[in-house]
PDB file of C-alpha atoms in Angstrom:
ATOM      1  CA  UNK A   1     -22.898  66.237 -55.313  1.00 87.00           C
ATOM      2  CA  UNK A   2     -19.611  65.845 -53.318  1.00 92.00           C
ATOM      3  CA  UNK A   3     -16.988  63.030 -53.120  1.00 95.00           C
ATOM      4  CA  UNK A   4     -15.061  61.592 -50.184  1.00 96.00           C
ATOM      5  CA  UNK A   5     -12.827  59.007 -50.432  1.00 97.00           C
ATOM      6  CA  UNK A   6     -12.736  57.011 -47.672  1.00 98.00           C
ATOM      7  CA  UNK A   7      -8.827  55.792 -48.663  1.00 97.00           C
ATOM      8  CA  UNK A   8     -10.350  52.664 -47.207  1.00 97.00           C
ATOM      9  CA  UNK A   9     -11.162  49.084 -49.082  1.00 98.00           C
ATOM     10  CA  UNK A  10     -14.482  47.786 -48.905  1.00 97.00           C
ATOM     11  CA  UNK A  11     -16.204  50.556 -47.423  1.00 98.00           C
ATOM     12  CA  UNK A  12     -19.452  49.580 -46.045  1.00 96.00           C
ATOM     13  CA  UNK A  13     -21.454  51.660 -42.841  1.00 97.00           C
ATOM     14  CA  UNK A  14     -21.302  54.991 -42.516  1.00 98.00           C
ATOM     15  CA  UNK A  15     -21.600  56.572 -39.274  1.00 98.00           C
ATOM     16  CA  UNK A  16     -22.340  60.662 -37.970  1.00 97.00           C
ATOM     17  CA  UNK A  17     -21.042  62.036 -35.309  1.00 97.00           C
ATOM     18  CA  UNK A  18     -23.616  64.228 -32.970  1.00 96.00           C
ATOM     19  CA  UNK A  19     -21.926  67.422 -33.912  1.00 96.00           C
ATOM     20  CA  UNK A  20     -22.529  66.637 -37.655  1.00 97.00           C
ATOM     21  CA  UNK A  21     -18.820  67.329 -38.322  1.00 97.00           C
ATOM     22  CA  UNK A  22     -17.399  64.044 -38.290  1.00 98.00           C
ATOM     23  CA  UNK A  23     -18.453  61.061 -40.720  1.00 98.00           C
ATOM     24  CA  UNK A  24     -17.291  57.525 -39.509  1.00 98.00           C
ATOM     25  CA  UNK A  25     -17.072  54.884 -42.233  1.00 98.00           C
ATOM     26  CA  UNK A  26     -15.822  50.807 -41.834  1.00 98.00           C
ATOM     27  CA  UNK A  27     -14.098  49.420 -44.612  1.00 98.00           C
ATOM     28  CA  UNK A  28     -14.829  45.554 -44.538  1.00 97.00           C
ATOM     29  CA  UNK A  29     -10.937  44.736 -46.089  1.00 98.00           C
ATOM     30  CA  UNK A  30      -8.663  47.380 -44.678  1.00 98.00           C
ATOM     31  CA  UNK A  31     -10.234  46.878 -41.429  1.00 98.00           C
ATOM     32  CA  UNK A  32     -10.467  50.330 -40.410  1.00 98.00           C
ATOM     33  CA  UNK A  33     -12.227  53.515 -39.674  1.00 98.00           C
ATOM     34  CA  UNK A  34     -11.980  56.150 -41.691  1.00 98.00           C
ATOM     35  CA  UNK A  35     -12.901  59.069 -39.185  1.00 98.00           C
ATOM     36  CA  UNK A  36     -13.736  62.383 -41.736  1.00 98.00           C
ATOM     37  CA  UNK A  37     -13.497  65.859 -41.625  1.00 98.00           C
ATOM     38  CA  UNK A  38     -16.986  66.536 -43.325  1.00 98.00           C
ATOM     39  CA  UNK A  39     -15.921  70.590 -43.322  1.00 97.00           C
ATOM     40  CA  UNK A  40     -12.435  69.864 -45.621  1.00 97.00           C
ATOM     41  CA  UNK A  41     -13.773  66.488 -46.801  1.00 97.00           C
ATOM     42  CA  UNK A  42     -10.521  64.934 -46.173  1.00 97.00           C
ATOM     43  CA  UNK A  43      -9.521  61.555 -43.667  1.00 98.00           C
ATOM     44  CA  UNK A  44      -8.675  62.958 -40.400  1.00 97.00           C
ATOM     45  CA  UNK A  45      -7.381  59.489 -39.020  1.00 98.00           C
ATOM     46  CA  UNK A  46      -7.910  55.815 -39.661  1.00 98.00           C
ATOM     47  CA  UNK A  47      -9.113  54.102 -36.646  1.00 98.00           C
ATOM     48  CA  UNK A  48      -6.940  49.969 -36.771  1.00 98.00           C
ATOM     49  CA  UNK A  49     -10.083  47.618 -35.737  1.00 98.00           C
ATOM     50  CA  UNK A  50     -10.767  44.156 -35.698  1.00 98.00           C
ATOM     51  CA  UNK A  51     -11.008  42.334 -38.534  1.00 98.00           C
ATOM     52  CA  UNK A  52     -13.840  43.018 -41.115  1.00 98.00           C
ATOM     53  CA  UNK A  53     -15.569  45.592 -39.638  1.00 98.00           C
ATOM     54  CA  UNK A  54     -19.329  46.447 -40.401  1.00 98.00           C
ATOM     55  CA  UNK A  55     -21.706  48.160 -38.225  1.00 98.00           C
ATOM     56  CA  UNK A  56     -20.994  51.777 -36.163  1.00 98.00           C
ATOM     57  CA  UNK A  57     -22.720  53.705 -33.342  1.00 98.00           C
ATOM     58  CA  UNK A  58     -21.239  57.158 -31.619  1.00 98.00           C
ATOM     59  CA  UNK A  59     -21.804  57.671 -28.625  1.00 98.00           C
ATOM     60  CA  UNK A  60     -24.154  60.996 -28.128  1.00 97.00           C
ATOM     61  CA  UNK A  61     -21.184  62.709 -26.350  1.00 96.00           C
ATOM     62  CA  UNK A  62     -19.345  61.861 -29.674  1.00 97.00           C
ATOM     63  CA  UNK A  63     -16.652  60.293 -26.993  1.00 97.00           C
ATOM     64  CA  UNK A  64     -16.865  56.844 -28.246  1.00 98.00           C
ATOM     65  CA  UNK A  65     -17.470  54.463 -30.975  1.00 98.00           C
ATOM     66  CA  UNK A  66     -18.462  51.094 -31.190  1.00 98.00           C
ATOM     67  CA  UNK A  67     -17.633  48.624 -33.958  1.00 98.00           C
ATOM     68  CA  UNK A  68     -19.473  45.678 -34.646  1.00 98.00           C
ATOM     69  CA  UNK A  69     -16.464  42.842 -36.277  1.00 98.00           C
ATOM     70  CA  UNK A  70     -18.091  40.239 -38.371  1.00 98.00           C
ATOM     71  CA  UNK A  71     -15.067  38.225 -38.904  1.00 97.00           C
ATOM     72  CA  UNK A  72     -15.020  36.690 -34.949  1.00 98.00           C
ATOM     73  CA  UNK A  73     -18.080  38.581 -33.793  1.00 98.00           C
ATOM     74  CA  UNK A  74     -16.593  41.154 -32.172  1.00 98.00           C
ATOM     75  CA  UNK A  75     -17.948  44.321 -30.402  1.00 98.00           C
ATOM     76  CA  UNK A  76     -14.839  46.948 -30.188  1.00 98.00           C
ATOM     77  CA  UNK A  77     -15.106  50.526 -28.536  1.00 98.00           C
ATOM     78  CA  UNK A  78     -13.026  53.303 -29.347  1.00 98.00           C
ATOM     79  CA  UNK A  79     -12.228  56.259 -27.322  1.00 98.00           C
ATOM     80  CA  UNK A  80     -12.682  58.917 -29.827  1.00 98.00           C
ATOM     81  CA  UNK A  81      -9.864  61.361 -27.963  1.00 97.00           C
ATOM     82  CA  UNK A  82      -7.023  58.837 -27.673  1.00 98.00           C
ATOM     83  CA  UNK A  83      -8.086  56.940 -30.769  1.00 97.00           C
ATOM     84  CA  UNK A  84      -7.716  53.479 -28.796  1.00 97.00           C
ATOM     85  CA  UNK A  85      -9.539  50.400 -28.907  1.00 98.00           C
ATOM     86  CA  UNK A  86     -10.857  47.623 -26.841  1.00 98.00           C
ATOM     87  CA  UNK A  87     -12.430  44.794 -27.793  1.00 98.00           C
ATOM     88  CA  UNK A  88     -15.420  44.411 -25.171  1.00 98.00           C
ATOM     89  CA  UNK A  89     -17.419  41.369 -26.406  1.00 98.00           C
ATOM     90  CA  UNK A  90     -16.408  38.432 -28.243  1.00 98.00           C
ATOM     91  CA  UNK A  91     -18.914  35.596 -29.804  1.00 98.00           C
ATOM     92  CA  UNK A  92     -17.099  33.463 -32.372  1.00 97.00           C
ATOM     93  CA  UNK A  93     -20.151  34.163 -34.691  1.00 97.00           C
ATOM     94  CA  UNK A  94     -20.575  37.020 -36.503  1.00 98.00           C
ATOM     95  CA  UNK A  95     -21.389  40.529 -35.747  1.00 98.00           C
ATOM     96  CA  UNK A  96     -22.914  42.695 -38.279  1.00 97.00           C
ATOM     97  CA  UNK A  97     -24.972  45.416 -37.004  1.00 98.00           C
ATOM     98  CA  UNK A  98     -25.463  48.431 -34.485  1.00 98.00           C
ATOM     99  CA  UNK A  99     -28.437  50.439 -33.423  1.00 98.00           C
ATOM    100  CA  UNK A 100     -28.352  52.715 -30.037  1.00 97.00           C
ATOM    101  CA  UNK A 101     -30.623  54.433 -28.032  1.00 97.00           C
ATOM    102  CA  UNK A 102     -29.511  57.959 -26.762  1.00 96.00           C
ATOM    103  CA  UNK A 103     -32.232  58.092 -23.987  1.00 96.00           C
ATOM    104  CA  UNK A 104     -30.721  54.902 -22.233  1.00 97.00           C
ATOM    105  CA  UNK A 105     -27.434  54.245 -23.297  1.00 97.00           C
ATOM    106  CA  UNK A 106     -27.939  50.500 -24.634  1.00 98.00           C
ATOM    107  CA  UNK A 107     -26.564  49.862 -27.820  1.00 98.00           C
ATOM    108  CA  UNK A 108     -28.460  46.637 -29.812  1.00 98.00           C
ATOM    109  CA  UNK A 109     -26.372  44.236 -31.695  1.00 98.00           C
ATOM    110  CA  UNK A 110     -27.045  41.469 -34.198  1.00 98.00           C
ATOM    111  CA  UNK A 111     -24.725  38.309 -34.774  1.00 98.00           C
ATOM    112  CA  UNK A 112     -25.686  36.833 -38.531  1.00 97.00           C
ATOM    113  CA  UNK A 113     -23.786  33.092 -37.142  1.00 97.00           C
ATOM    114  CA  UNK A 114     -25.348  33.117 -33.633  1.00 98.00           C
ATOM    115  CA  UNK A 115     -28.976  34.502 -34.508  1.00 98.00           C
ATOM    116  CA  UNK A 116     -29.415  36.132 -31.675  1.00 98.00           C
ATOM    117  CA  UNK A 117     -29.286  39.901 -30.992  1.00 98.00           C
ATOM    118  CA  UNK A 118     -27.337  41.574 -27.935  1.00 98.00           C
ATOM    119  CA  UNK A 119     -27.110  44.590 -25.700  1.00 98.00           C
ATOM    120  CA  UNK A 120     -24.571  46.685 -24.545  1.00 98.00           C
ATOM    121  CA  UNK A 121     -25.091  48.986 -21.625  1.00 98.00           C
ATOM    122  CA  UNK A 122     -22.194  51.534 -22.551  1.00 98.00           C
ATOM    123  CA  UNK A 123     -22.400  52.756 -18.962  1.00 97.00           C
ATOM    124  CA  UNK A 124     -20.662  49.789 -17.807  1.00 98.00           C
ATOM    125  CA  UNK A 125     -19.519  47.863 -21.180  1.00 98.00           C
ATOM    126  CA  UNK A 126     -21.652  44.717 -20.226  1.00 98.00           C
ATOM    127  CA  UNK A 127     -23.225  43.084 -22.715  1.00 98.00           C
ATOM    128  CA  UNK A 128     -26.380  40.697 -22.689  1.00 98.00           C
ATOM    129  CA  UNK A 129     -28.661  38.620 -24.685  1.00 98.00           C
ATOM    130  CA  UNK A 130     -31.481  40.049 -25.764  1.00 98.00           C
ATOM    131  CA  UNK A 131     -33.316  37.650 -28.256  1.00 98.00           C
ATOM    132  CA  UNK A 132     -32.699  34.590 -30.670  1.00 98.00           C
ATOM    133  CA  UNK A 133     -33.477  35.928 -33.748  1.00 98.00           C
ATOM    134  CA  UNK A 134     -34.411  33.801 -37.179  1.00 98.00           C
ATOM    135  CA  UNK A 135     -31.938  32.397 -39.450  1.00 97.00           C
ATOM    136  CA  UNK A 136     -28.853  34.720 -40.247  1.00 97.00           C
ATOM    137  CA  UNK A 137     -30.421  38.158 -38.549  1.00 98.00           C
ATOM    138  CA  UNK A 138     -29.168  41.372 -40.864  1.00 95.00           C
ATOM    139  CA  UNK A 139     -29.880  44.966 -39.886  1.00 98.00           C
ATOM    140  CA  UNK A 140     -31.896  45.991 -36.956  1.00 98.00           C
ATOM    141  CA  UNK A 141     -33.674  49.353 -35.887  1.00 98.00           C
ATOM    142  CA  UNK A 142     -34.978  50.997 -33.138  1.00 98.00           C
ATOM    143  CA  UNK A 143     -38.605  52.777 -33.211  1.00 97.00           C
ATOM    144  CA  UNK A 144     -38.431  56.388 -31.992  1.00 96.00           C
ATOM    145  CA  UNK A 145     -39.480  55.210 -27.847  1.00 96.00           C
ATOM    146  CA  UNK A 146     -36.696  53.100 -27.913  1.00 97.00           C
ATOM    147  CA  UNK A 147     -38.862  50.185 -26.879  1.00 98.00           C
ATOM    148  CA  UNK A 148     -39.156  48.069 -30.086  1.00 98.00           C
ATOM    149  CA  UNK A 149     -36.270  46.827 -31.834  1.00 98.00           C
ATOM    150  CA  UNK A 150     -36.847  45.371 -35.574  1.00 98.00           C
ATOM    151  CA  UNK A 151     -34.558  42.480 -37.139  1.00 98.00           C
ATOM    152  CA  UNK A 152     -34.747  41.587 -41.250  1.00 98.00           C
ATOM    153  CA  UNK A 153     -33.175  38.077 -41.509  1.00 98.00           C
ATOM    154  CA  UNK A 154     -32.568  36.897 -44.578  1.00 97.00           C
ATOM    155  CA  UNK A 155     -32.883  32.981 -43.954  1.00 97.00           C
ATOM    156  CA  UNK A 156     -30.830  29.445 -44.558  1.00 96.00           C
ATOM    157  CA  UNK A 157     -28.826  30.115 -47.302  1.00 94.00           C
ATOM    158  CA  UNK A 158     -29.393  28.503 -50.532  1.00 96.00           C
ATOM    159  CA  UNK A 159     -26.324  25.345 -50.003  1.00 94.00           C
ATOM    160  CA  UNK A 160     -24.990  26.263 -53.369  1.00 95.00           C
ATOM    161  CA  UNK A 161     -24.245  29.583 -53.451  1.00 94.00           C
ATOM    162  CA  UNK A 162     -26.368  32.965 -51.210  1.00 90.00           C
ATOM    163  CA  UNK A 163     -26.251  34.995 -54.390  1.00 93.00           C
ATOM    164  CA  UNK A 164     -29.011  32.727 -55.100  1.00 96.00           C
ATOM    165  CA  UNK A 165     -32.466  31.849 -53.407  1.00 96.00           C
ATOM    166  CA  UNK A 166     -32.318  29.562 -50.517  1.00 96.00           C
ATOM    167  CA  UNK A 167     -34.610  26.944 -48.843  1.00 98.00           C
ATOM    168  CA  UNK A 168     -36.762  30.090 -46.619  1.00 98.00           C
ATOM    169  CA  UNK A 169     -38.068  32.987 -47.297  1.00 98.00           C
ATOM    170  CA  UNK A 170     -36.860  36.108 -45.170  1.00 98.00           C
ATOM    171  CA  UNK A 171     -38.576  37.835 -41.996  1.00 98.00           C
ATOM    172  CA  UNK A 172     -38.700  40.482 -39.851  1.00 98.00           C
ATOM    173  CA  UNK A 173     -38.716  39.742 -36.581  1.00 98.00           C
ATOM    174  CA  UNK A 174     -40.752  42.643 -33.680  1.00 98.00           C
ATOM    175  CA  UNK A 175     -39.103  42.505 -30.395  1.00 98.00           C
ATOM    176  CA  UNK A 176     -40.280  44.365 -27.085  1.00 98.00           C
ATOM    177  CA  UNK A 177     -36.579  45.580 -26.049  1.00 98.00           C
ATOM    178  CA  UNK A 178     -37.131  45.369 -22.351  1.00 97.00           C
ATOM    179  CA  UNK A 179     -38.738  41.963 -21.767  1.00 97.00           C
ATOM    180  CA  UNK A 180     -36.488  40.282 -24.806  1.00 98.00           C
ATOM    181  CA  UNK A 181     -40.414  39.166 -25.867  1.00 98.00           C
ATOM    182  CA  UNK A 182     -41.634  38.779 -29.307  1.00 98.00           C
ATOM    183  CA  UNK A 183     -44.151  41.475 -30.716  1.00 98.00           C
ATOM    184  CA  UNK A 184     -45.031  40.443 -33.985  1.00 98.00           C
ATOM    185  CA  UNK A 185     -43.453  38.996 -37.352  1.00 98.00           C
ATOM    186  CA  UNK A 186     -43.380  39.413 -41.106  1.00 98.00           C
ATOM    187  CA  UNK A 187     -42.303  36.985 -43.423  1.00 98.00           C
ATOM    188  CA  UNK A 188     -40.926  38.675 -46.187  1.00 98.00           C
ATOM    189  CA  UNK A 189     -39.331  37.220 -49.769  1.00 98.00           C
ATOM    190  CA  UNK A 190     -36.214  36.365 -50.968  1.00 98.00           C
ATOM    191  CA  UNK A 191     -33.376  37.302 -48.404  1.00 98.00           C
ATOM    192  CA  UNK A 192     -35.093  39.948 -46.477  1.00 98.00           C
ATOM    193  CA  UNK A 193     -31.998  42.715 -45.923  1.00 97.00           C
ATOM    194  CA  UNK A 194     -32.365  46.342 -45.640  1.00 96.00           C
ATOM    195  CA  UNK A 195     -34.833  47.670 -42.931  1.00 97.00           C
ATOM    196  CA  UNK A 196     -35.645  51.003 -41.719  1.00 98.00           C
ATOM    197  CA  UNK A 197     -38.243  52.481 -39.208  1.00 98.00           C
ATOM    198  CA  UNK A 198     -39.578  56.235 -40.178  1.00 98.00           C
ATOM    199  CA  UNK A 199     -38.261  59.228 -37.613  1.00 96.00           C
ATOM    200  CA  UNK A 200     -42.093  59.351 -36.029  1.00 96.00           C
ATOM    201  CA  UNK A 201     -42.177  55.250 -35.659  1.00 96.00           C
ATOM    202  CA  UNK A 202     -45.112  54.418 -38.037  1.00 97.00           C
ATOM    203  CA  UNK A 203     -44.112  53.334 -41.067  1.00 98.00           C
ATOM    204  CA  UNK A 204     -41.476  50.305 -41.511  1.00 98.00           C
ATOM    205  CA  UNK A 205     -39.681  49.461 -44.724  1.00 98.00           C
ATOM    206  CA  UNK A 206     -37.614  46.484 -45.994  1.00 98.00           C
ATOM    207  CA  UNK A 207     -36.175  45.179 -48.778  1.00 98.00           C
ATOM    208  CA  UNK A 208     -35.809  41.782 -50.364  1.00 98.00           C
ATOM    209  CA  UNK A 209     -32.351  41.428 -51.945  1.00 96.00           C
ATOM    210  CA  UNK A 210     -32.674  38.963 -54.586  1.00 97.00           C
ATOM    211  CA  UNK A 211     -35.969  39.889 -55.144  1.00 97.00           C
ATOM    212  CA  UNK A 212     -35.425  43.486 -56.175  1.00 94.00           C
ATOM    213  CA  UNK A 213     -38.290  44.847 -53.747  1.00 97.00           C
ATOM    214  CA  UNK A 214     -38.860  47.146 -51.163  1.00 98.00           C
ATOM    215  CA  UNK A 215     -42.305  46.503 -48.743  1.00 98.00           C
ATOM    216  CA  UNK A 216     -43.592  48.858 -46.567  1.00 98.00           C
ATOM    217  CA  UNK A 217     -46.070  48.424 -43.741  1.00 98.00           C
ATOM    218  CA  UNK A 218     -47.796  51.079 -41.073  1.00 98.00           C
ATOM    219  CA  UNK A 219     -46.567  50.347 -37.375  1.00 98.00           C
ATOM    220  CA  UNK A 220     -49.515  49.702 -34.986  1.00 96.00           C
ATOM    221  CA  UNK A 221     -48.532  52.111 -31.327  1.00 96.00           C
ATOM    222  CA  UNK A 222     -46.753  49.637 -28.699  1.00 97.00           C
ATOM    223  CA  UNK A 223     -49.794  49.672 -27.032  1.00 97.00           C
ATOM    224  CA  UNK A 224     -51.751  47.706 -29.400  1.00 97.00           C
ATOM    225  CA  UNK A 225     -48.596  45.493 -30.032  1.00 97.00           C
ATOM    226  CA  UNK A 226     -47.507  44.760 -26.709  1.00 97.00           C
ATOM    227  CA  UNK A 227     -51.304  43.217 -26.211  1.00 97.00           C
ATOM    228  CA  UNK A 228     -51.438  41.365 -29.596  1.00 97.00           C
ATOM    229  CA  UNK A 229     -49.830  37.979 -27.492  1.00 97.00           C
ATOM    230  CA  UNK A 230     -46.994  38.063 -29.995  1.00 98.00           C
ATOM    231  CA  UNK A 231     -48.970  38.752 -32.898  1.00 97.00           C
ATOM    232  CA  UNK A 232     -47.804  36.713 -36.014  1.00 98.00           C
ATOM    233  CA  UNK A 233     -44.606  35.381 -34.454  1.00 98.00           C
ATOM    234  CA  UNK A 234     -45.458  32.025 -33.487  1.00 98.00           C
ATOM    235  CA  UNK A 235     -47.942  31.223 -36.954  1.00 98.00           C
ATOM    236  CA  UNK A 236     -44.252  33.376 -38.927  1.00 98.00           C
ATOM    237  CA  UNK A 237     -42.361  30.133 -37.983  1.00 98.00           C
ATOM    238  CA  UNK A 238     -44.291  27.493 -39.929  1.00 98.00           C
ATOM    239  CA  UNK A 239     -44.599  29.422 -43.234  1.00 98.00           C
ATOM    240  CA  UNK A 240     -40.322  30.172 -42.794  1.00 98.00           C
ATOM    241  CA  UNK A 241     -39.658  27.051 -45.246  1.00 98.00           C
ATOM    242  CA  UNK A 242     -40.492  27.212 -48.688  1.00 97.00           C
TER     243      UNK A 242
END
């Protein structure tokens, strides 16, 4: 068991660098990256960002680093030699998460305010829509081909307070990451949150955060998803509201 403090506040996504040497982490109140020496254990540098920042990618060259900022939905790259920034993208909404694709350079992002989920071609810097999303879109992944990207959204929030169930139940949304088309959905439980795709790209997990629950379904090839017609996603929309 080792410990490495971050000397951040608030620390929330961790990031590796190719190399393995280097662990990136945000922290949501200092608004920083802490960059990590994972061989002495100690903060290298801390990396000034926009305000709350949340989701990291590194670049396979381990040259860059993008930032996803949730405060004005912000997507902020760092050149990992100078330790400068640039913000790139800007939405108003809120930018949570990250998830690249080494084999083509596009790096997927999802806006909780906006519901909708962008790409970044870090070739150029340009960034695109790729799909609306359902309500309040939370962490995405990328299957192993790089051609499916999956969204958890955890739904309208409950008007009182989110730490308790709201009016709809969670989903996972499937989308086909070159057309922007819908694949397939899930609807999940009670704010449907965490979400991961196995390394080989057939098995997909998710939690539900106020239900204390973790689901886990087999992945069907793209084939036989890409000629389902969309699968569940259009029927997913009427059984959204509770």
């Amino acid at each position: 068991l080792r410990r490495l403090d971050t000397t951040g506040v608030w620390t929330k996504v961790m990031a590796l660098s190719p190399d393995e040497q280097t662990l990136f982490a945000s922290n949501w109140v200092s608004n920083d990256v802490s960059e990590i020496d994972l061989a002495t254990g100690e903060v290298r540098r801390k990396l000034r960002t926009v305000t709350t920042p949340r989701g990291l990618y590194v670049t396979p060259d381990g040259e860059r680093l993008y930032v996803a900022g949730y405060e004005n939905g912000d997507i902020e790259v760092f050149d990992l030699a100078t330790g400068e920034g640039e913000v790139i993208f800007t939405t108003g909404g809120a930018m949570r998460h990250l998830a690249g694709d080494p084999a083509t350079g596009l790096v997927y992002a999802s806006d909780m305010a906006r519901a909708m989920v962008y790409v970044v071609d870090t070739a150029t810097n340009e960034v695109r829509e790729l799909a609306a999303t359902d309500r309040v879109p939370n962490t995405i992944d990328l299957g192993p081909d790089g051609k499916v990207l999956y969204v958890s959204n955890r739904g309208r929030n409950n008007p009182e307070t989110y730490y308790e169930p709201g009016p709809e139940w969670g989903t996972v949304v499937v989308i086909d990451t070159t057309t922007g088309a819908y694949l397939d959905a899930i609807v999940g439980g009670n704010q449907t949150t965490g979400l991961d795709v196995s390394a080989d790209g057939t098995m997909l997990a998710f939690s539900d955060f106020l239900d204390d629950r973790v689901s886990v379904y087999t992945i069907p090839p793209y084939d036989v998803l890409a000629a389902g017609d969309g699968g569940r996603y259009e029927a997913h929309l009427a059984e959204i509201p509770k």
